[in-house]
mmCIF file of C-alpha atoms in Angstrom:
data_model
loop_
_atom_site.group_PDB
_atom_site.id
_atom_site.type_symbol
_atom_site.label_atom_id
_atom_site.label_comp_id
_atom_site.label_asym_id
_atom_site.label_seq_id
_atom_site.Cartn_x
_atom_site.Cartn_y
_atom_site.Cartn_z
ATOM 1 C CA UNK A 1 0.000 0.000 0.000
ATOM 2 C CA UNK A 2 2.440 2.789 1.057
ATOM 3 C CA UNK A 3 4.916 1.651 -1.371
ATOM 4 C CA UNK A 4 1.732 1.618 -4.306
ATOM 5 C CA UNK A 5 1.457 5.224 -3.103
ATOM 6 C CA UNK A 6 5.259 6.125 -3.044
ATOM 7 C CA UNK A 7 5.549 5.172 -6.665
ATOM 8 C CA UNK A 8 1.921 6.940 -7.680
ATOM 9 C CA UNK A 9 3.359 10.027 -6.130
ATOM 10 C CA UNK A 10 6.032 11.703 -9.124
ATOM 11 C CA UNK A 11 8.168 14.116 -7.057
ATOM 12 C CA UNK A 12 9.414 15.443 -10.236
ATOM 13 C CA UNK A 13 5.617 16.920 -10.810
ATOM 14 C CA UNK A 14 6.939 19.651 -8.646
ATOM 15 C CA UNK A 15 9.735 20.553 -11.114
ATOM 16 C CA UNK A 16 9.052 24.317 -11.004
ATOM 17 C CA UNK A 17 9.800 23.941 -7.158
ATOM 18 C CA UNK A 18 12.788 22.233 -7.793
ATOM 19 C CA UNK A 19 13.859 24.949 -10.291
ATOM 20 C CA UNK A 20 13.371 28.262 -7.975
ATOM 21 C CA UNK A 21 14.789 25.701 -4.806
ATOM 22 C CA UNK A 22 18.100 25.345 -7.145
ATOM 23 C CA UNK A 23 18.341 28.874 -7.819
ATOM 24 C CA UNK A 24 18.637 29.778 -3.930
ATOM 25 C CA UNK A 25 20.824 26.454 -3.360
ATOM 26 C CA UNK A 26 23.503 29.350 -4.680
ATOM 27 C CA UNK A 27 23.093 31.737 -2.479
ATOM 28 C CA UNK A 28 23.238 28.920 0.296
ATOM 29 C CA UNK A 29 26.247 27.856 -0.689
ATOM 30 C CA UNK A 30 27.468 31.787 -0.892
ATOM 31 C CA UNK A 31 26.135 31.889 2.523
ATOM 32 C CA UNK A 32 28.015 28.962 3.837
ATOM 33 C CA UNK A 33 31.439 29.737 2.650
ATOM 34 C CA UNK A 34 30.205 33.253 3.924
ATOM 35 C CA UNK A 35 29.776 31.889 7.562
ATOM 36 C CA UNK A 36 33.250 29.549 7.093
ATOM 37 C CA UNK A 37 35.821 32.390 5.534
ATOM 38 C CA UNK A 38 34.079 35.046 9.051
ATOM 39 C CA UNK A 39 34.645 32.241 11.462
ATOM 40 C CA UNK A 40 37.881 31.384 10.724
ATOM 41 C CA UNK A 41 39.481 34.041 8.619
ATOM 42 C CA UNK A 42 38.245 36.949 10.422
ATOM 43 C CA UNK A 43 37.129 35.839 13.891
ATOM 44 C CA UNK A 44 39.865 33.421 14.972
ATOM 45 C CA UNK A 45 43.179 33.488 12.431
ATOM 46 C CA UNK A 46 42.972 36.673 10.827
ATOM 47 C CA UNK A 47 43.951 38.335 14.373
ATOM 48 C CA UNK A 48 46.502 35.564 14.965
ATOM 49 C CA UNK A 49 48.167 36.720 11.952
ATOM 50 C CA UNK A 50 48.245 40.258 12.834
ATOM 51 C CA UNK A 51 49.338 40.122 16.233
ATOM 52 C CA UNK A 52 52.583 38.125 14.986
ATOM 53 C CA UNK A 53 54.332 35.964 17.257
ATOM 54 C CA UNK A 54 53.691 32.145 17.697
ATOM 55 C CA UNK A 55 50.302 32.519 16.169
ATOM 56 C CA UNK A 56 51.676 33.676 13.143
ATOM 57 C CA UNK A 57 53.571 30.637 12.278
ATOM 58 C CA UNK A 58 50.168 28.372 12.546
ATOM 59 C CA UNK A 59 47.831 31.157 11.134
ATOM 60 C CA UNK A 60 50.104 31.872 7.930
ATOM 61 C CA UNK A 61 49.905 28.278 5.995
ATOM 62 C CA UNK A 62 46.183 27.848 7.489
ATOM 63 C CA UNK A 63 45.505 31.169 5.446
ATOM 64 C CA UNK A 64 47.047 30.756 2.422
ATOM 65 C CA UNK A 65 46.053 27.069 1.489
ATOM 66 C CA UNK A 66 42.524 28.586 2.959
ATOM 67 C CA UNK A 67 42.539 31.069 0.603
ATOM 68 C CA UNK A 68 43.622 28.728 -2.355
ATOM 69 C CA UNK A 69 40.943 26.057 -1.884
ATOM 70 C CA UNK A 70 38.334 28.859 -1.947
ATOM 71 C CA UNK A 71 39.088 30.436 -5.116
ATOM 72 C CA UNK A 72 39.504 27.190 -6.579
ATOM 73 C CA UNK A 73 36.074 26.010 -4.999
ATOM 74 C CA UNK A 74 34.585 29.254 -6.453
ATOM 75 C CA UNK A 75 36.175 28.694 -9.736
ATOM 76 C CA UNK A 76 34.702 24.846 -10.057
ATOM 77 C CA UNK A 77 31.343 25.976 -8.611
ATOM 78 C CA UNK A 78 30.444 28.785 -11.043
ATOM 79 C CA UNK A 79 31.782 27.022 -14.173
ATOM 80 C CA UNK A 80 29.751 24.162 -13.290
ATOM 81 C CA UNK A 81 26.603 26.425 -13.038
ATOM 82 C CA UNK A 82 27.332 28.563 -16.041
ATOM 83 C CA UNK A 83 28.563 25.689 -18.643
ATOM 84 C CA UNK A 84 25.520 23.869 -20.050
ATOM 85 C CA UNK A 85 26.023 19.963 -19.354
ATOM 86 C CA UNK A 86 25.026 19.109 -23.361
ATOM 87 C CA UNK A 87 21.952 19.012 -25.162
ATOM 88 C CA UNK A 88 20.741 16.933 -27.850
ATOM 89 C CA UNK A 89 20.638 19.425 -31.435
ATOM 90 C CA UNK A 90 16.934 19.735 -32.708
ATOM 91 C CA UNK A 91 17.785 17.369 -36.124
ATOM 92 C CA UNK A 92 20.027 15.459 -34.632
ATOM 93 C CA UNK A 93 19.813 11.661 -35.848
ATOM 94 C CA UNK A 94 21.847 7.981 -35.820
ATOM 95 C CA UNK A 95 24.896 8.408 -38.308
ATOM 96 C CA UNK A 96 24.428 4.841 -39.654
ATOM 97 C CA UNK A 97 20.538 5.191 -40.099
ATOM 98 C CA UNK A 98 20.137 8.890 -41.223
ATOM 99 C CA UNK A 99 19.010 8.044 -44.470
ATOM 100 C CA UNK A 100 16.382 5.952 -42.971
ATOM 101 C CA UNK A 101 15.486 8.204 -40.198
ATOM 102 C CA UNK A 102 15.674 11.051 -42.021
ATOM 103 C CA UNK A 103 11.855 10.753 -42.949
ATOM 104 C CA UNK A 104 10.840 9.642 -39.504
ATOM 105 C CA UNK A 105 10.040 11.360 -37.324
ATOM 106 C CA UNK A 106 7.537 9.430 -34.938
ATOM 107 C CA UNK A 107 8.420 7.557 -31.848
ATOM 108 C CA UNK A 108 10.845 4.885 -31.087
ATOM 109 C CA UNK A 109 7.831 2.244 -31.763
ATOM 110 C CA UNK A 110 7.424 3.590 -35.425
ATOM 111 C CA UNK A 111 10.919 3.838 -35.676
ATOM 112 C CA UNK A 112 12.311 1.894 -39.111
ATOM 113 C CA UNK A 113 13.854 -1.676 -38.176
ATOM 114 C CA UNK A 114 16.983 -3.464 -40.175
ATOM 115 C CA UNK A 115 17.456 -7.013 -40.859
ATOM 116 C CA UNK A 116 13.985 -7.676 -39.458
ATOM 117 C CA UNK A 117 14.924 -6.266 -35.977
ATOM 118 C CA UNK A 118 12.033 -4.447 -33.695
ATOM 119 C CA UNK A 119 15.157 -2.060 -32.947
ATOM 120 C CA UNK A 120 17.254 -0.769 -35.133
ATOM 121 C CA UNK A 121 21.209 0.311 -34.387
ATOM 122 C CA UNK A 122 23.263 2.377 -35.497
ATOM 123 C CA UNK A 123 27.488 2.743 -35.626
ATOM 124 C CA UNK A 124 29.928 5.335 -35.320
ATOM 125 C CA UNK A 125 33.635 5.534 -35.692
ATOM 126 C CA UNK A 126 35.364 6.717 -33.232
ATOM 127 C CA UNK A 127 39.143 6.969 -32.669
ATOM 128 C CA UNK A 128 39.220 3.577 -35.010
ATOM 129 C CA UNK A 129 36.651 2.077 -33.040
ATOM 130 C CA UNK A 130 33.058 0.758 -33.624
ATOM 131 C CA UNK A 131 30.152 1.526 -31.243
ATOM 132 C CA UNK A 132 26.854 0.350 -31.485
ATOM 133 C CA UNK A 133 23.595 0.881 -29.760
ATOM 134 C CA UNK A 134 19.989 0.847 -29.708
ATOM 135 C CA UNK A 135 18.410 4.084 -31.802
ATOM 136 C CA UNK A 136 15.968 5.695 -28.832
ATOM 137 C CA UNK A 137 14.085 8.404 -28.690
ATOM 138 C CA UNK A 138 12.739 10.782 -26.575
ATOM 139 C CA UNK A 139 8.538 11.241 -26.711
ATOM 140 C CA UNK A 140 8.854 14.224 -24.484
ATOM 141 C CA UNK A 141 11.347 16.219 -26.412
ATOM 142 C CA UNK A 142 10.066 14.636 -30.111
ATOM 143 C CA UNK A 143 13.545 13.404 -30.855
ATOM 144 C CA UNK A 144 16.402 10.819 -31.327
ATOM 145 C CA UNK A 145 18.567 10.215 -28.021
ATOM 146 C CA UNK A 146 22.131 9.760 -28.652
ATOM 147 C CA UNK A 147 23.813 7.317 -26.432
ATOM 148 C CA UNK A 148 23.820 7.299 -22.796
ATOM 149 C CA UNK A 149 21.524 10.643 -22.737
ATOM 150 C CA UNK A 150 18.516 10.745 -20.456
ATOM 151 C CA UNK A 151 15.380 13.301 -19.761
ATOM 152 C CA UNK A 152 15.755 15.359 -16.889
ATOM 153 C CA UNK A 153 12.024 16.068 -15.951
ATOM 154 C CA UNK A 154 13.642 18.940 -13.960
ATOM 155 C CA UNK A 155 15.221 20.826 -16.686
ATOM 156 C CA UNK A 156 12.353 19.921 -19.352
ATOM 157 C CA UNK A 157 14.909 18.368 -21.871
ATOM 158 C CA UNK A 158 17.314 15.359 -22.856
ATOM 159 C CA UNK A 159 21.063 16.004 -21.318
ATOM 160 C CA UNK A 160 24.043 14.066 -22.982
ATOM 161 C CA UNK A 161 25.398 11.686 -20.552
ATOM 162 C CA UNK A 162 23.628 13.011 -17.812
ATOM 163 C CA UNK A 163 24.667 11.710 -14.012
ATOM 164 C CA UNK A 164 21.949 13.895 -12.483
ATOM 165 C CA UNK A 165 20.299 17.091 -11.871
ATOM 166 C CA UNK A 166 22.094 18.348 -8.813
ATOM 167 C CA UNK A 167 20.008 21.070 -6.507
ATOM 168 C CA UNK A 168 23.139 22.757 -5.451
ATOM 169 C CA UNK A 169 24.535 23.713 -8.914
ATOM 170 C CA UNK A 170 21.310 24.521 -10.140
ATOM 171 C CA UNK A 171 21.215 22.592 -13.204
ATOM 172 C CA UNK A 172 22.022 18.845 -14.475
ATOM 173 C CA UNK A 173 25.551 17.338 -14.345
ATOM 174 C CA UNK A 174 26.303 16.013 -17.723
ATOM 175 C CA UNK A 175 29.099 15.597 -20.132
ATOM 176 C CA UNK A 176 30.005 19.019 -20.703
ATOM 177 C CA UNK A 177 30.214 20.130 -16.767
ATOM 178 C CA UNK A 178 30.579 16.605 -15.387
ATOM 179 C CA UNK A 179 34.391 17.387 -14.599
ATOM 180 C CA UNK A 180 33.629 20.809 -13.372
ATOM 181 C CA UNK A 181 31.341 19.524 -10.678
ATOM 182 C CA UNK A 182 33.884 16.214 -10.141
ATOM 183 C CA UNK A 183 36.287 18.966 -8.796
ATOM 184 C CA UNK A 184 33.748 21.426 -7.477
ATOM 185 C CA UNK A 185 33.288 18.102 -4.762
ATOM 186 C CA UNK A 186 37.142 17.500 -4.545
ATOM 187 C CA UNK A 187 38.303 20.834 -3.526
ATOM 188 C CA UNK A 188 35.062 21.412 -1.335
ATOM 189 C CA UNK A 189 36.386 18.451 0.576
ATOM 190 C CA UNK A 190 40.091 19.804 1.189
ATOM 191 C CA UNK A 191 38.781 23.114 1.722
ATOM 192 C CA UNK A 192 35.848 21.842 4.711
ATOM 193 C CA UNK A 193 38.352 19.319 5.785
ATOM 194 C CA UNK A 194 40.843 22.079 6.400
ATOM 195 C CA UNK A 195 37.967 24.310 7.899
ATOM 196 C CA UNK A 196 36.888 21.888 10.322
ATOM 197 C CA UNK A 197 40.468 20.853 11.254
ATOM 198 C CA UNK A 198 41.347 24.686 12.323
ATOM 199 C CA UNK A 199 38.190 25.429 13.893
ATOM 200 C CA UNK A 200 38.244 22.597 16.410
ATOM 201 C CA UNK A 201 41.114 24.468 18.646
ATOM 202 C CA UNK A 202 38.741 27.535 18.875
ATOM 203 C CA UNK A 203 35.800 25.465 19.037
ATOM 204 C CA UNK A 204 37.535 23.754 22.386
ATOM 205 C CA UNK A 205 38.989 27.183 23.781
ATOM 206 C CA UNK A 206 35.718 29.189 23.894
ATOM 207 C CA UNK A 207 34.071 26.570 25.441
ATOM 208 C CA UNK A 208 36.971 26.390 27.711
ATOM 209 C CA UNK A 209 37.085 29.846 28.509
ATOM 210 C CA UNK A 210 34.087 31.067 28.056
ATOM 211 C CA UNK A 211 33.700 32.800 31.170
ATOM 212 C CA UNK A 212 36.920 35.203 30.043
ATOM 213 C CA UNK A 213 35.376 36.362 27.144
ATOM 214 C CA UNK A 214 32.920 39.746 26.580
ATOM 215 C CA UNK A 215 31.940 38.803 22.813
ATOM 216 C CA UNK A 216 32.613 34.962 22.958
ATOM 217 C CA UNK A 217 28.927 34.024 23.059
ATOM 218 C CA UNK A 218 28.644 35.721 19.655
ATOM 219 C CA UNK A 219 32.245 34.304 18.650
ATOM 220 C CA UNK A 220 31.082 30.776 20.081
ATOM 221 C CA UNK A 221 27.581 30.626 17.838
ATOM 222 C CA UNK A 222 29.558 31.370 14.472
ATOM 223 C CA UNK A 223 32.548 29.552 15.080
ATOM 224 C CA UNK A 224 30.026 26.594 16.321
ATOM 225 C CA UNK A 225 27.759 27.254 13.570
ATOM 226 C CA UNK A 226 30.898 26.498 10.682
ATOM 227 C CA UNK A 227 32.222 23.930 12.562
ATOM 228 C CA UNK A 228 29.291 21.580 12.514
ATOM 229 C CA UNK A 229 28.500 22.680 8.837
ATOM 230 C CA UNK A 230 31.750 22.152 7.936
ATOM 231 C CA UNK A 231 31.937 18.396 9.696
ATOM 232 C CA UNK A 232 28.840 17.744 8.099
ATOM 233 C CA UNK A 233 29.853 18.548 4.494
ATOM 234 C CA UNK A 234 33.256 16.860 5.077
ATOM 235 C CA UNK A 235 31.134 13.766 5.906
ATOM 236 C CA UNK A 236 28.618 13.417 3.404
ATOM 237 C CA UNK A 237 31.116 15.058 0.365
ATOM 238 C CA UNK A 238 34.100 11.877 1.530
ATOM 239 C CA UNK A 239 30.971 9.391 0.177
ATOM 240 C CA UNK A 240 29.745 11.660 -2.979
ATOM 241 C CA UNK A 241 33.837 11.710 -3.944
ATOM 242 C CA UNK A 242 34.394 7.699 -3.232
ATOM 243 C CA UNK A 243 30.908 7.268 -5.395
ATOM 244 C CA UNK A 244 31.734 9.463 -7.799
ATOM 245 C CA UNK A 245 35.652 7.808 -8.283
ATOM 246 C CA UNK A 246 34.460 4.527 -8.932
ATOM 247 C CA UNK A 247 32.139 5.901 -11.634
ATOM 248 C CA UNK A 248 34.810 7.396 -13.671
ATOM 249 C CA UNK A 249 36.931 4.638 -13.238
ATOM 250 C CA UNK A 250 34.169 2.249 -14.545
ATOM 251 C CA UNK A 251 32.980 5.067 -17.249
ATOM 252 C CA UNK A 252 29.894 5.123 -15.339
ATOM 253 C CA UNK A 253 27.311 7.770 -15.115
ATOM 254 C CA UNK A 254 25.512 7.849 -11.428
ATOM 255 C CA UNK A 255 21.807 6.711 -13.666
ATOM 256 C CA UNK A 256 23.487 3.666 -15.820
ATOM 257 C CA UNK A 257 24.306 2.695 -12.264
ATOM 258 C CA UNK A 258 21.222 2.233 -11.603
ATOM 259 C CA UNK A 259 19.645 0.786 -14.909
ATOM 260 C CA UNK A 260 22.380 -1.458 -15.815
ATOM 261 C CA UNK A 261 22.137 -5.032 -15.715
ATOM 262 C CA UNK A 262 24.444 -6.653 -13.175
ATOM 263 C CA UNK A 263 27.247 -7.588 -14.981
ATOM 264 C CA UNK A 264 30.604 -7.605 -14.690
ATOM 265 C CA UNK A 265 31.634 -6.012 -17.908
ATOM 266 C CA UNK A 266 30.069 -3.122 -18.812
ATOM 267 C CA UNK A 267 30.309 -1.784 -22.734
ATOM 268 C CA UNK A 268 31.653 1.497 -21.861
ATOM 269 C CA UNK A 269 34.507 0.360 -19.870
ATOM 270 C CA UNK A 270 37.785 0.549 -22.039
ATOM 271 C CA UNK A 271 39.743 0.928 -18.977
ATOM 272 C CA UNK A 272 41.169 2.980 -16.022
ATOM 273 C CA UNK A 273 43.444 5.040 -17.666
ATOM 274 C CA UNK A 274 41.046 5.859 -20.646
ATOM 275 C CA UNK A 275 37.807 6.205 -18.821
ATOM 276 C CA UNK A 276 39.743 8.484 -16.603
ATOM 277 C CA UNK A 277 40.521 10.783 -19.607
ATOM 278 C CA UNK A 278 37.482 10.654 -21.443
ATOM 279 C CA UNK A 279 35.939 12.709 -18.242
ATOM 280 C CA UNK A 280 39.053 14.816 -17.391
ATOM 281 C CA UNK A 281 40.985 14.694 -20.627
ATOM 282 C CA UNK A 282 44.247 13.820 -21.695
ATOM 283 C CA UNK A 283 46.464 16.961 -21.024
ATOM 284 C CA UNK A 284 47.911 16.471 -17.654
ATOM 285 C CA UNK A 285 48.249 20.178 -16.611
ATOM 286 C CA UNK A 286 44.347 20.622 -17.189
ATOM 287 C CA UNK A 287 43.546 18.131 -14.775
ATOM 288 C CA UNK A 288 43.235 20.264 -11.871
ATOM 289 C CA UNK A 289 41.464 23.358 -13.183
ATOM 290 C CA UNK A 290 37.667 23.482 -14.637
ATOM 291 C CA UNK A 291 38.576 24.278 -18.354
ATOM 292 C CA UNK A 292 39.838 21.748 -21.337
ATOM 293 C CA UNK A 293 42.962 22.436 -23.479
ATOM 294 C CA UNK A 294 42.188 23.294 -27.088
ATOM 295 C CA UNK A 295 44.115 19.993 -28.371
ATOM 296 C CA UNK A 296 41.615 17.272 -26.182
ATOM 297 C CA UNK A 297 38.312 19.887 -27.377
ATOM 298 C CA UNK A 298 39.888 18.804 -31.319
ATOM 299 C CA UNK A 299 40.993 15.650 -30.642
ATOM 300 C CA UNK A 300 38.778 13.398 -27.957
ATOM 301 C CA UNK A 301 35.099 13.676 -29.652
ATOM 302 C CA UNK A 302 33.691 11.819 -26.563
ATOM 303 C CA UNK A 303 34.299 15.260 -24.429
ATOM 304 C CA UNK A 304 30.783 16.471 -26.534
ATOM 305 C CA UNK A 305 29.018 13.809 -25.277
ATOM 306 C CA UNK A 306 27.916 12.293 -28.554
ATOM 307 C CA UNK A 307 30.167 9.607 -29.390
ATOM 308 C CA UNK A 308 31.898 7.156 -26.664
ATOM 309 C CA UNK A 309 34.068 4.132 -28.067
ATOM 310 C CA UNK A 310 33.104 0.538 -26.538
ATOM 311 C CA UNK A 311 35.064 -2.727 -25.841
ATOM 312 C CA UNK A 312 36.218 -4.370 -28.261
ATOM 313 C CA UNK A 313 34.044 -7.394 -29.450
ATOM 314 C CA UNK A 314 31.466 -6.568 -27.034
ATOM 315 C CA UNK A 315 28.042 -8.647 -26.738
ATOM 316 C CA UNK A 316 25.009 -6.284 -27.615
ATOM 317 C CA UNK A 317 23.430 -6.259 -24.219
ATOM 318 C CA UNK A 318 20.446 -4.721 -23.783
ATOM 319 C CA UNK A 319 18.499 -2.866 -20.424
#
């Protein structure tokens, strides 16, 4: 009974909710980083630093790889809002089967069949390899899906290679922002970990000597206030990063996760080293920062999330 009702109940019906909720997700997150650089930058190391001393020695390093992490967390966040994760061009259609499809335009049911088949496929080359996969298509949007692209109810369209729709970035994670986001979460982790590591001290003293102190019950809620935020996030972002690693190391989006057969190879899989690349690219020095070099934009196709190489010999498996 309650799970017939869980599953007649579409949370995604409230998708203009979920829209305005994303756009204020922003300014919590401005807010939060807000509350973390006054607790700890202005509140308890930023006088440290000016007084000199012994302080100055701890509050020095604290500051400057502070200070790093946040305009790299800044950098990561915004890109990943601002860069559109990929959408699916309004005549797009199978390479192989364009001639067939060209004329077509009705649902995946009406769709033309080859050899008999009640699906049809279609190849691409790509880097000297051959991919194939079922032609689908999208009744909501009225057109041909490209492989491994899903509806997001949220946005109202078809993302390439989408992972999610992520409230806190205000849009869908997909294969044009999906490395963006990947180190959006990786320095957000240093930089809370750090955070929560050099508030504990204060977070001890004030309730130490709390007695001593005019302002320390205003001192105590903010640096109290980061601290737990910040122990929270470090928490819950260490699973979202160990998720999120074994999905680019398996070429994995967080959705074929979940609709996959159980199996233990999966098409997309070519290996460590070139899954790793095909999110991140190939040019070492770019690894770090949210932007691609020119040369992996020209030469690695599967960065526009239209065309992804499979294993070789691979079984057509279907789910």
């Amino acid at each position: 009974m309650i799970r017939s009702l869980c599953m007649a109940w579409n949370v995604f019906k409230l998708c203009k909710g979920l829209r305005v909720i994303g756009s204020l997700m922003i300014f919590a997150v401005l807010a939060i980083v807000g509350l973390t650089y006054y607790s700890l930058v202005i509140l308890n190391y930023g006088p440290k630093l000016l007084k000199g001393g012994k302080g100055l020695a701890v509050a020095l390093p604290i500051l400057i790889i502070f200070h790093l992490l946040l305009v790299m967390i800044l950098w990561c966040y915004f890109v990943t809002v601002f860069t559109d994760p990929g959408s699916v061009p309004e005549h797009w259609r199978p390479a192989l089967e364009e001639e067939g499809l060209e004329a077509h335009s009705g649902p995946l049911s009406e769709a033309p069949t080859l050899n008999g088949a009640t699906t049809s496929s279609d190849a691409a080359s790509v880097n000297g390899s051959v991919q194939s996969q079922n032609v689908r298509y999208c009744r909501r949007c009225s057109h041909y899906k490209p492989p491994r692209t899903h509806h997001c109810s949220v946005c109202g369209r078809c993302v390439l290679k989408m992972d999610h729709h992520c409230v806190w970035v205000a849009t869908c994670v997909g294969a044009l922002n999906y490395k963006f986001f990947l180190l959006f979460l990786l320095y957000t982790f240093l930089g809370t970990l750090l955070s929560t590591l050099s508030l504990l001290p204060p977070f001890i003293d004030y309730f130490k000597d709390i007695g001593q102190h005019s302002n320390s019950a205003i001192n105590l809620a903010m640096t109290f206030l980061a601290f737990v935020l910040n122990v929270a996030f470090v928490l819950s972002l260490l699973g979202f990063i160990i998720l999120h690693a074994s999905l680019v190391f398996s070429n994995t989006t967080t959705i074929e996760a979940h609709e996959k057969k159980t199996s233990v190879r999966w098409r997309y899989d070519m290996g460590v080293r070139q899954n790793f690349e095909q999110v991140f690219g190939a040019s070492k020095l770019f690894w770090v920062i949210p932007a691609y070099s020119q040369r992996d934009v020209q030469n690695m196709p599967v960065l526009q999330g239209f065309n992804y190489p499979v294993r070789p010999a691979f079984e057509e498996q279907y789910f």
